[in-house]
Amino acid sequence: MAEKTSKNQQTTDSLLKKSKALRAKSKETENKFNELKAQVDEFIHSDKNKPE
């Protein structure tokens, strides 16, 4: 029984590490997305400010 508990704990620890890594990657992706969105908004608004 102790062996099964140990294996479950190892699996849980492994999944927690993977979860933390995925959350960090998600945060990076969100930051990049927000930067690109800001650039697009700036580009769109710069076209509107130009006199034709």
Coordinates of C-alpha atoms in Angstrom, one line a residue:
M1 CA 0.0 0.0 0.0
A2 CA 2.9 2.4 0.8
E3 CA 4.3 1.7 -2.7
K4 CA 1.0 2.8 -4.3
T5 CA 0.9 5.9 -2.2
S6 CA 4.4 6.8 -3.1
K7 CA 3.7 6.3 -6.8
N8 CA 0.6 8.5 -6.5
Q9 CA 2.6 11.2 -4.8
Q10 CA 5.3 11.1 -7.6
T11 CA 2.6 11.3 -10.2
T12 CA 0.9 14.2 -8.4
D13 CA 4.3 16.0 -8.1
S14 CA 5.0 15.5 -11.8
L15 CA 1.6 16.8 -12.8
L16 CA 2.0 19.9 -10.6
K17 CA 5.3 20.6 -12.2
K18 CA 3.8 20.3 -15.7
S19 CA 0.9 22.5 -14.6
K20 CA 3.2 25.2 -13.3
A21 CA 5.2 25.1 -16.6
L22 CA 2.0 25.4 -18.7
R23 CA 0.8 28.3 -16.6
A24 CA 4.1 30.1 -17.1
K25 CA 4.0 29.5 -20.8
S26 CA 0.4 30.7 -20.9
K27 CA 1.4 33.9 -19.1
E28 CA 4.2 34.5 -21.7
T29 CA 1.8 33.9 -24.5
E30 CA -0.7 36.3 -23.0
N31 CA 1.9 39.0 -22.7
K32 CA 3.0 38.6 -26.3
F33 CA -0.6 38.7 -27.4
N34 CA -1.2 41.9 -25.5
E35 CA 1.9 43.5 -27.1
L36 CA 0.7 42.5 -30.6
K37 CA -2.8 43.7 -29.9
A38 CA -1.4 47.1 -28.7
Q39 CA 0.7 47.3 -31.9
V40 CA -2.3 46.6 -34.1
D41 CA -4.5 49.1 -32.2
E42 CA -1.7 51.7 -32.7
F43 CA -1.4 50.9 -36.4
I44 CA -5.2 51.2 -36.9
H45 CA -5.4 54.4 -35.1
S46 CA -2.4 55.9 -36.9
D47 CA -4.3 55.4 -40.2
K48 CA -7.3 57.2 -38.9
N49 CA -5.3 60.2 -37.8
K50 CA -3.8 60.8 -41.3
P51 CA -5.6 63.4 -43.4
E52 CA -6.6 62.1 -46.8

